[in-house]
Amino acid sequence: MSLPNVPGMTPNISLSTAQTVPLLLASIALEELALAHILNAEAEKLQFVLGTLTPARTTFSPATVSLSNLLVVNSSIQRTLGDVIKKEMLLEFKFENVLELISMIPPPVETFCECGASFIIPANSTIIRNGTETGTGRLNALGTVQGRVMICNNCNPAETDLFQFEFTSLTTSVQFLAATYDTLPTGELGTCCFNPATGEAQFMITGTGTRNGVPATFELVVFEDIVPPIGNSRIQLILNGSELFEASVAPGNANVTVCPGFILSECT
């Protein structure tokens, strides 16, 4: 038997296993709440028949109740309670499955720094967009005055700045605000490597933000020239995987550091 096909509906829901757990627990809690309301209604039904329902919620008073009447009401309540018990058993199975699911979820990965970077594009620096368009711009850490951006400063992931990029030219004006940085599945905040062909150490990190107010992804790459004679270093910002901004900065304006316990491997 094929699955039903509802035309015009293409839902795209993406949830991790950990994200489904609170949703499942909430669904169990809501079903338990519904059963509690049913039990309360049955109790009030019996109280009403016996004339003990207080405070009175209706002006209607039950007529004289016979034993046969009580037995009929009692039988109705028993059937309802039986159905509630069956539902409770199903909820117990569901809850046990959720507990098993929780035990299978790996603990959260702690973020750490394999390497770090600090960099600055001074105000009115020359920046080349997509290799052809030349304009001026700068790169600032959000909320700082000096404008130097630090990621994994002192190899501490908590000492990480978000950045703001501004590019101005006669034909194009771009403002990008970084909102989040991505971490690797193993917990690294950014990666680094060494390119023997250029003599540069490279620091790379990705994330999300807004380009002129529109959500966008980014890749930030810091190149530090570390092989004598030391020349200028470079900073690249790639938005949405295609729009490339590149600036050349004087020595000292871009630094890549390797954290203790890690080795600067060759770039692949």
PDB file of C-alpha atoms in Angstrom:
ATOM      1  CA  MET A   1       0.000   0.000   0.000  1.00  0.00           C
ATOM      2  CA  SER A   2       1.447   3.359  -0.990  1.00  0.00           C
ATOM      3  CA  LEU A   3       1.601   6.346   1.354  1.00  0.00           C
ATOM      4  CA  PRO A   4      -1.019   9.074   0.962  1.00  0.00           C
ATOM      5  CA  ASN A   5       0.063  11.992  -1.183  1.00  0.00           C
ATOM      6  CA  VAL A   6      -1.220  15.447  -0.273  1.00  0.00           C
ATOM      7  CA  PRO A   7      -0.584  17.786  -3.230  1.00  0.00           C
ATOM      8  CA  GLY A   8       0.819  21.248  -2.644  1.00  0.00           C
ATOM      9  CA  MET A   9       2.511  20.385   0.657  1.00  0.00           C
ATOM     10  CA  THR A  10       6.277  19.923   0.879  1.00  0.00           C
ATOM     11  CA  PRO A  11       7.168  20.380   4.564  1.00  0.00           C
ATOM     12  CA  ASN A  12      10.888  20.434   5.315  1.00  0.00           C
ATOM     13  CA  ILE A  13      11.386  19.781   9.016  1.00  0.00           C
ATOM     14  CA  SER A  14      14.886  19.110  10.276  1.00  0.00           C
ATOM     15  CA  LEU A  15      15.301  18.108  13.917  1.00  0.00           C
ATOM     16  CA  SER A  16      18.164  16.420  15.686  1.00  0.00           C
ATOM     17  CA  THR A  17      17.560  13.480  18.005  1.00  0.00           C
ATOM     18  CA  ALA A  18      18.203  15.676  21.032  1.00  0.00           C
ATOM     19  CA  GLN A  19      15.661  18.223  19.787  1.00  0.00           C
ATOM     20  CA  THR A  20      12.925  15.589  19.484  1.00  0.00           C
ATOM     21  CA  VAL A  21      13.160  14.514  23.143  1.00  0.00           C
ATOM     22  CA  PRO A  22      11.515  17.602  24.709  1.00  0.00           C
ATOM     23  CA  LEU A  23       8.829  17.482  22.008  1.00  0.00           C
ATOM     24  CA  LEU A  24       8.045  13.846  22.826  1.00  0.00           C
ATOM     25  CA  LEU A  25       7.992  14.541  26.562  1.00  0.00           C
ATOM     26  CA  ALA A  26       5.702  17.516  25.993  1.00  0.00           C
ATOM     27  CA  SER A  27       3.313  15.361  23.961  1.00  0.00           C
ATOM     28  CA  ILE A  28       3.179  12.803  26.797  1.00  0.00           C
ATOM     29  CA  ALA A  29       2.531  15.566  29.329  1.00  0.00           C
ATOM     30  CA  LEU A  30      -0.303  17.005  27.232  1.00  0.00           C
ATOM     31  CA  GLU A  31      -1.938  13.578  26.882  1.00  0.00           C
ATOM     32  CA  GLU A  32      -1.638  13.048  30.645  1.00  0.00           C
ATOM     33  CA  LEU A  33      -3.292  16.421  31.192  1.00  0.00           C
ATOM     34  CA  ALA A  34      -6.166  15.426  28.904  1.00  0.00           C
ATOM     35  CA  LEU A  35      -6.640  12.172  30.831  1.00  0.00           C
ATOM     36  CA  ALA A  36      -6.666  14.134  34.097  1.00  0.00           C
ATOM     37  CA  HIS A  37      -9.494  16.284  32.756  1.00  0.00           C
ATOM     38  CA  ILE A  38     -11.426  13.149  31.770  1.00  0.00           C
ATOM     39  CA  LEU A  39     -11.009  11.660  35.255  1.00  0.00           C
ATOM     40  CA  ASN A  40     -12.103  14.921  36.847  1.00  0.00           C
ATOM     41  CA  ALA A  41     -15.212  15.001  34.633  1.00  0.00           C
ATOM     42  CA  GLU A  42     -16.123  11.449  35.612  1.00  0.00           C
ATOM     43  CA  ALA A  43     -15.694  12.284  39.287  1.00  0.00           C
ATOM     44  CA  GLU A  44     -17.924  15.351  38.978  1.00  0.00           C
ATOM     45  CA  LYS A  45     -20.509  13.268  37.105  1.00  0.00           C
ATOM     46  CA  LEU A  46     -20.702  10.864  40.021  1.00  0.00           C
ATOM     47  CA  GLN A  47     -20.780  13.718  42.544  1.00  0.00           C
ATOM     48  CA  PHE A  48     -23.642  15.330  40.656  1.00  0.00           C
ATOM     49  CA  VAL A  49     -25.705  12.122  40.678  1.00  0.00           C
ATOM     50  CA  LEU A  50     -25.120  11.745  44.415  1.00  0.00           C
ATOM     51  CA  GLY A  51     -25.939  15.408  45.018  1.00  0.00           C
ATOM     52  CA  THR A  52     -22.519  16.148  46.580  1.00  0.00           C
ATOM     53  CA  LEU A  53     -21.082  18.342  43.824  1.00  0.00           C
ATOM     54  CA  THR A  54     -20.000  21.619  45.433  1.00  0.00           C
ATOM     55  CA  PRO A  55     -19.947  24.424  44.730  1.00  0.00           C
ATOM     56  CA  ALA A  56     -23.039  23.990  42.566  1.00  0.00           C
ATOM     57  CA  ARG A  57     -22.253  24.676  38.919  1.00  0.00           C
ATOM     58  CA  THR A  58     -25.804  24.279  37.648  1.00  0.00           C
ATOM     59  CA  THR A  59     -29.274  25.024  38.890  1.00  0.00           C
ATOM     60  CA  PHE A  60     -30.428  21.580  37.755  1.00  0.00           C
ATOM     61  CA  SER A  61     -30.916  19.162  40.620  1.00  0.00           C
ATOM     62  CA  PRO A  62     -30.966  15.430  39.976  1.00  0.00           C
ATOM     63  CA  ALA A  63     -34.235  13.682  40.525  1.00  0.00           C
ATOM     64  CA  THR A  64     -34.573  10.878  42.960  1.00  0.00           C
ATOM     65  CA  VAL A  65     -31.831   8.420  42.084  1.00  0.00           C
ATOM     66  CA  SER A  66     -32.593   4.725  42.261  1.00  0.00           C
ATOM     67  CA  LEU A  67     -30.131   1.929  42.799  1.00  0.00           C
ATOM     68  CA  SER A  68     -30.443   0.905  39.150  1.00  0.00           C
ATOM     69  CA  ASN A  69     -29.597   4.474  38.144  1.00  0.00           C
ATOM     70  CA  LEU A  70     -26.453   4.413  40.296  1.00  0.00           C
ATOM     71  CA  LEU A  71     -25.403   1.087  38.796  1.00  0.00           C
ATOM     72  CA  VAL A  72     -25.788   2.456  35.264  1.00  0.00           C
ATOM     73  CA  VAL A  73     -23.689   5.532  36.101  1.00  0.00           C
ATOM     74  CA  ASN A  74     -21.136   3.352  37.863  1.00  0.00           C
ATOM     75  CA  SER A  75     -20.885   1.075  34.819  1.00  0.00           C
ATOM     76  CA  SER A  76     -20.353   4.098  32.543  1.00  0.00           C
ATOM     77  CA  ILE A  77     -17.602   5.427  34.778  1.00  0.00           C
ATOM     78  CA  GLN A  78     -15.940   2.011  34.920  1.00  0.00           C
ATOM     79  CA  ARG A  79     -15.824   1.812  31.111  1.00  0.00           C
ATOM     80  CA  THR A  80     -14.300   5.283  30.914  1.00  0.00           C
ATOM     81  CA  LEU A  81     -11.712   4.454  33.599  1.00  0.00           C
ATOM     82  CA  GLY A  82     -10.839   1.263  31.732  1.00  0.00           C
ATOM     83  CA  ASP A  83     -10.183   3.259  28.576  1.00  0.00           C
ATOM     84  CA  VAL A  84      -8.058   5.728  30.573  1.00  0.00           C
ATOM     85  CA  ILE A  85      -6.012   2.877  32.045  1.00  0.00           C
ATOM     86  CA  LYS A  86      -5.387   1.455  28.560  1.00  0.00           C
ATOM     87  CA  LYS A  87      -4.207   4.875  27.398  1.00  0.00           C
ATOM     88  CA  GLU A  88      -1.970   5.175  30.465  1.00  0.00           C
ATOM     89  CA  MET A  89      -0.329   1.877  29.568  1.00  0.00           C
ATOM     90  CA  LEU A  90       0.397   3.159  26.061  1.00  0.00           C
ATOM     91  CA  LEU A  91       1.846   6.362  27.496  1.00  0.00           C
ATOM     92  CA  GLU A  92       4.046   4.300  29.813  1.00  0.00           C
ATOM     93  CA  PHE A  93       5.445   2.416  26.801  1.00  0.00           C
ATOM     94  CA  LYS A  94       5.972   5.706  25.008  1.00  0.00           C
ATOM     95  CA  PHE A  95       7.749   7.187  28.029  1.00  0.00           C
ATOM     96  CA  GLU A  96      10.023   4.140  28.321  1.00  0.00           C
ATOM     97  CA  ASN A  97      10.950   4.523  24.642  1.00  0.00           C
ATOM     98  CA  VAL A  98      11.810   8.183  25.212  1.00  0.00           C
ATOM     99  CA  LEU A  99      14.022   7.245  28.176  1.00  0.00           C
ATOM    100  CA  GLU A 100      15.806   4.723  25.966  1.00  0.00           C
ATOM    101  CA  LEU A 101      16.230   7.406  23.316  1.00  0.00           C
ATOM    102  CA  ILE A 102      17.742   9.782  25.886  1.00  0.00           C
ATOM    103  CA  SER A 103      20.291   7.151  26.887  1.00  0.00           C
ATOM    104  CA  MET A 104      21.384   6.876  23.239  1.00  0.00           C
ATOM    105  CA  ILE A 105      22.063  10.612  22.801  1.00  0.00           C
ATOM    106  CA  PRO A 106      25.783  11.348  23.105  1.00  0.00           C
ATOM    107  CA  PRO A 107      26.762  14.057  25.588  1.00  0.00           C
ATOM    108  CA  PRO A 108      27.264  17.537  24.111  1.00  0.00           C
ATOM    109  CA  VAL A 109      30.696  18.194  22.656  1.00  0.00           C
ATOM    110  CA  GLU A 110      32.664  20.847  24.490  1.00  0.00           C
ATOM    111  CA  THR A 111      33.976  23.643  22.278  1.00  0.00           C
ATOM    112  CA  PHE A 112      37.744  24.086  22.262  1.00  0.00           C
ATOM    113  CA  CYS A 113      40.428  25.921  20.334  1.00  0.00           C
ATOM    114  CA  GLU A 114      42.876  24.100  18.091  1.00  0.00           C
ATOM    115  CA  CYS A 115      44.232  27.453  16.997  1.00  0.00           C
ATOM    116  CA  GLY A 116      43.288  31.093  17.128  1.00  0.00           C
ATOM    117  CA  ALA A 117      43.586  34.293  15.130  1.00  0.00           C
ATOM    118  CA  SER A 118      43.624  38.039  15.596  1.00  0.00           C
ATOM    119  CA  PHE A 119      43.308  40.411  12.662  1.00  0.00           C
ATOM    120  CA  ILE A 120      42.357  43.900  11.598  1.00  0.00           C
ATOM    121  CA  ILE A 121      41.509  45.668   8.361  1.00  0.00           C
ATOM    122  CA  PRO A 122      42.071  49.338   9.223  1.00  0.00           C
ATOM    123  CA  ALA A 123      39.482  51.897   8.187  1.00  0.00           C
ATOM    124  CA  ASN A 124      39.549  52.859   4.485  1.00  0.00           C
ATOM    125  CA  SER A 125      41.743  49.905   3.546  1.00  0.00           C
ATOM    126  CA  THR A 126      41.760  48.801  -0.068  1.00  0.00           C
ATOM    127  CA  ILE A 127      39.596  45.734  -0.615  1.00  0.00           C
ATOM    128  CA  ILE A 128      39.064  43.782  -3.824  1.00  0.00           C
ATOM    129  CA  ARG A 129      35.639  42.257  -4.415  1.00  0.00           C
ATOM    130  CA  ASN A 130      35.410  39.133  -6.593  1.00  0.00           C
ATOM    131  CA  GLY A 131      38.890  39.850  -7.940  1.00  0.00           C
ATOM    132  CA  THR A 132      37.790  42.810 -10.058  1.00  0.00           C
ATOM    133  CA  GLU A 133      36.009  45.555  -8.132  1.00  0.00           C
ATOM    134  CA  THR A 134      38.231  47.683  -5.902  1.00  0.00           C
ATOM    135  CA  GLY A 135      36.850  49.729  -3.035  1.00  0.00           C
ATOM    136  CA  THR A 136      37.503  50.673   0.556  1.00  0.00           C
ATOM    137  CA  GLY A 137      36.335  49.013   3.724  1.00  0.00           C
ATOM    138  CA  ARG A 138      37.218  47.796   7.167  1.00  0.00           C
ATOM    139  CA  LEU A 139      36.692  44.927   9.568  1.00  0.00           C
ATOM    140  CA  ASN A 140      35.698  45.634  13.173  1.00  0.00           C
ATOM    141  CA  ALA A 141      34.990  43.572  16.237  1.00  0.00           C
ATOM    142  CA  LEU A 142      31.459  44.347  17.345  1.00  0.00           C
ATOM    143  CA  GLY A 143      31.407  46.633  20.367  1.00  0.00           C
ATOM    144  CA  THR A 144      35.133  47.416  20.397  1.00  0.00           C
ATOM    145  CA  VAL A 145      36.926  50.639  19.614  1.00  0.00           C
ATOM    146  CA  GLN A 146      40.246  49.443  18.292  1.00  0.00           C
ATOM    147  CA  GLY A 147      38.618  47.204  15.677  1.00  0.00           C
ATOM    148  CA  ARG A 148      40.883  44.205  16.193  1.00  0.00           C
ATOM    149  CA  VAL A 149      38.999  40.914  15.970  1.00  0.00           C
ATOM    150  CA  MET A 150      40.144  38.021  18.154  1.00  0.00           C
ATOM    151  CA  ILE A 151      38.969  34.421  17.825  1.00  0.00           C
ATOM    152  CA  CYS A 152      40.099  31.913  20.454  1.00  0.00           C
ATOM    153  CA  ASN A 153      42.251  34.546  22.113  1.00  0.00           C
ATOM    154  CA  ASN A 154      44.627  32.840  24.572  1.00  0.00           C
ATOM    155  CA  CYS A 155      43.175  29.585  23.205  1.00  0.00           C
ATOM    156  CA  ASN A 156      39.974  30.265  25.120  1.00  0.00           C
ATOM    157  CA  PRO A 157      36.788  29.865  23.054  1.00  0.00           C
ATOM    158  CA  ALA A 158      35.021  32.296  25.382  1.00  0.00           C
ATOM    159  CA  GLU A 159      37.428  35.045  24.278  1.00  0.00           C
ATOM    160  CA  THR A 160      35.998  35.279  20.789  1.00  0.00           C
ATOM    161  CA  ASP A 161      34.718  38.406  19.056  1.00  0.00           C
ATOM    162  CA  LEU A 162      32.012  38.635  16.443  1.00  0.00           C
ATOM    163  CA  PHE A 163      32.865  41.002  13.624  1.00  0.00           C
ATOM    164  CA  GLN A 164      31.333  43.652  11.410  1.00  0.00           C
ATOM    165  CA  PHE A 165      32.513  44.125   7.845  1.00  0.00           C
ATOM    166  CA  GLU A 166      31.907  47.268   5.807  1.00  0.00           C
ATOM    167  CA  PHE A 167      32.785  47.588   2.127  1.00  0.00           C
ATOM    168  CA  THR A 168      32.230  50.843   0.256  1.00  0.00           C
ATOM    169  CA  SER A 169      32.828  51.622  -3.406  1.00  0.00           C
ATOM    170  CA  LEU A 170      31.231  53.704  -6.100  1.00  0.00           C
ATOM    171  CA  THR A 171      29.045  50.861  -7.337  1.00  0.00           C
ATOM    172  CA  THR A 172      28.530  48.534  -4.397  1.00  0.00           C
ATOM    173  CA  SER A 173      27.974  49.018  -0.691  1.00  0.00           C
ATOM    174  CA  VAL A 174      27.974  45.979   1.598  1.00  0.00           C
ATOM    175  CA  GLN A 175      27.593  45.679   5.343  1.00  0.00           C
ATOM    176  CA  PHE A 176      27.937  42.240   6.913  1.00  0.00           C
ATOM    177  CA  LEU A 177      27.258  41.499  10.577  1.00  0.00           C
ATOM    178  CA  ALA A 178      28.436  38.140  11.895  1.00  0.00           C
ATOM    179  CA  ALA A 179      25.942  36.485  14.246  1.00  0.00           C
ATOM    180  CA  THR A 180      27.333  33.004  15.002  1.00  0.00           C
ATOM    181  CA  TYR A 181      30.423  30.906  14.400  1.00  0.00           C
ATOM    182  CA  ASP A 182      30.212  27.232  13.485  1.00  0.00           C
ATOM    183  CA  THR A 183      31.992  24.551  15.475  1.00  0.00           C
ATOM    184  CA  LEU A 184      33.125  21.251  14.011  1.00  0.00           C
ATOM    185  CA  PRO A 185      31.355  18.058  15.145  1.00  0.00           C
ATOM    186  CA  THR A 186      34.428  17.304  17.260  1.00  0.00           C
ATOM    187  CA  GLY A 187      34.229  20.693  18.996  1.00  0.00           C
ATOM    188  CA  GLU A 188      36.910  22.811  17.287  1.00  0.00           C
ATOM    189  CA  LEU A 189      36.143  26.488  16.860  1.00  0.00           C
ATOM    190  CA  GLY A 190      37.983  27.139  13.604  1.00  0.00           C
ATOM    191  CA  THR A 191      40.841  25.210  12.006  1.00  0.00           C
ATOM    192  CA  CYS A 192      44.331  26.105  10.839  1.00  0.00           C
ATOM    193  CA  CYS A 193      47.009  24.733   8.545  1.00  0.00           C
ATOM    194  CA  PHE A 194      50.290  25.698   6.839  1.00  0.00           C
ATOM    195  CA  ASN A 195      50.687  26.199   3.094  1.00  0.00           C
ATOM    196  CA  PRO A 196      54.344  25.491   2.178  1.00  0.00           C
ATOM    197  CA  ALA A 197      53.818  26.851  -1.337  1.00  0.00           C
ATOM    198  CA  THR A 198      53.023  30.346  -0.068  1.00  0.00           C
ATOM    199  CA  GLY A 199      54.685  30.242   3.337  1.00  0.00           C
ATOM    200  CA  GLU A 200      51.420  31.209   5.011  1.00  0.00           C
ATOM    201  CA  ALA A 201      49.662  29.947   8.093  1.00  0.00           C
ATOM    202  CA  GLN A 202      45.887  29.853   7.518  1.00  0.00           C
ATOM    203  CA  PHE A 203      43.041  30.157  10.003  1.00  0.00           C
ATOM    204  CA  MET A 204      39.529  29.298   8.767  1.00  0.00           C
ATOM    205  CA  ILE A 205      36.123  29.633  10.370  1.00  0.00           C
ATOM    206  CA  THR A 206      32.550  29.616   9.074  1.00  0.00           C
ATOM    207  CA  GLY A 207      29.281  30.940  10.410  1.00  0.00           C
ATOM    208  CA  THR A 208      26.131  32.918   9.748  1.00  0.00           C
ATOM    209  CA  GLY A 209      25.134  36.562   9.789  1.00  0.00           C
ATOM    210  CA  THR A 210      23.333  39.180   7.739  1.00  0.00           C
ATOM    211  CA  ARG A 211      24.436  40.854   4.509  1.00  0.00           C
ATOM    212  CA  ASN A 212      22.684  44.209   4.154  1.00  0.00           C
ATOM    213  CA  GLY A 213      20.003  42.860   6.484  1.00  0.00           C
ATOM    214  CA  VAL A 214      19.514  39.556   4.627  1.00  0.00           C
ATOM    215  CA  PRO A 215      20.591  36.242   6.265  1.00  0.00           C
ATOM    216  CA  ALA A 216      23.851  34.942   4.822  1.00  0.00           C
ATOM    217  CA  THR A 217      26.600  32.416   5.449  1.00  0.00           C
ATOM    218  CA  PHE A 218      30.273  33.263   5.546  1.00  0.00           C
ATOM    219  CA  GLU A 219      33.756  31.797   5.531  1.00  0.00           C
ATOM    220  CA  LEU A 220      36.545  33.859   7.053  1.00  0.00           C
ATOM    221  CA  VAL A 221      40.166  32.999   6.246  1.00  0.00           C
ATOM    222  CA  VAL A 222      43.180  34.702   7.801  1.00  0.00           C
ATOM    223  CA  PHE A 223      46.541  34.242   6.057  1.00  0.00           C
ATOM    224  CA  GLU A 224      49.698  35.130   8.012  1.00  0.00           C
ATOM    225  CA  ASP A 225      53.020  35.178   6.157  1.00  0.00           C
ATOM    226  CA  ILE A 226      55.359  33.309   8.530  1.00  0.00           C
ATOM    227  CA  VAL A 227      58.275  32.334   6.265  1.00  0.00           C
ATOM    228  CA  PRO A 228      61.064  34.984   5.941  1.00  0.00           C
ATOM    229  CA  PRO A 229      61.220  37.396   4.328  1.00  0.00           C
ATOM    230  CA  ILE A 230      57.931  38.345   5.988  1.00  0.00           C
ATOM    231  CA  GLY A 231      55.561  40.182   3.662  1.00  0.00           C
ATOM    232  CA  ASN A 232      52.016  41.403   3.863  1.00  0.00           C
ATOM    233  CA  SER A 233      49.306  39.062   5.131  1.00  0.00           C
ATOM    234  CA  ARG A 234      45.813  38.611   3.724  1.00  0.00           C
ATOM    235  CA  ILE A 235      42.254  38.356   4.949  1.00  0.00           C
ATOM    236  CA  GLN A 236      39.458  36.805   2.895  1.00  0.00           C
ATOM    237  CA  LEU A 237      35.737  36.968   3.576  1.00  0.00           C
ATOM    238  CA  ILE A 238      33.481  34.785   1.422  1.00  0.00           C
ATOM    239  CA  LEU A 239      29.739  35.443   1.650  1.00  0.00           C
ATOM    240  CA  ASN A 240      27.195  32.821   0.590  1.00  0.00           C
ATOM    241  CA  GLY A 241      29.977  30.725  -0.926  1.00  0.00           C
ATOM    242  CA  SER A 242      30.503  33.034  -3.908  1.00  0.00           C
ATOM    243  CA  GLU A 243      31.069  36.691  -3.042  1.00  0.00           C
ATOM    244  CA  LEU A 244      34.763  37.131  -2.200  1.00  0.00           C
ATOM    245  CA  PHE A 245      36.313  40.110  -0.429  1.00  0.00           C
ATOM    246  CA  GLU A 246      40.094  40.171  -0.008  1.00  0.00           C
ATOM    247  CA  ALA A 247      42.356  42.664   1.739  1.00  0.00           C
ATOM    248  CA  SER A 248      46.123  42.835   2.071  1.00  0.00           C
ATOM    249  CA  VAL A 249      47.311  43.994   5.504  1.00  0.00           C
ATOM    250  CA  ALA A 250      50.720  44.935   6.861  1.00  0.00           C
ATOM    251  CA  PRO A 251      52.692  42.442   8.968  1.00  0.00           C
ATOM    252  CA  GLY A 252      51.308  42.324  12.484  1.00  0.00           C
ATOM    253  CA  ASN A 253      47.739  43.047  11.432  1.00  0.00           C
ATOM    254  CA  ALA A 254      46.977  39.333  10.954  1.00  0.00           C
ATOM    255  CA  ASN A 255      48.201  36.629  13.309  1.00  0.00           C
ATOM    256  CA  VAL A 256      47.557  32.894  13.450  1.00  0.00           C
ATOM    257  CA  THR A 257      48.450  31.016  16.624  1.00  0.00           C
ATOM    258  CA  VAL A 258      48.477  27.285  17.330  1.00  0.00           C
ATOM    259  CA  CYS A 259      47.212  26.211  20.728  1.00  0.00           C
ATOM    260  CA  PRO A 260      49.308  23.970  23.020  1.00  0.00           C
ATOM    261  CA  GLY A 261      49.046  20.296  22.166  1.00  0.00           C
ATOM    262  CA  PHE A 262      48.276  20.867  18.473  1.00  0.00           C
ATOM    263  CA  ILE A 263      50.498  20.832  15.391  1.00  0.00           C
ATOM    264  CA  LEU A 264      50.185  23.130  12.374  1.00  0.00           C
ATOM    265  CA  SER A 265      49.695  20.533   9.646  1.00  0.00           C
ATOM    266  CA  GLU A 266      49.968  21.151   5.913  1.00  0.00           C
ATOM    267  CA  CYS A 267      46.890  22.406   4.101  1.00  0.00           C
ATOM    268  CA  THR A 268      45.228  19.840   1.855  1.00  0.00           C
TER     269      THR A 268
END
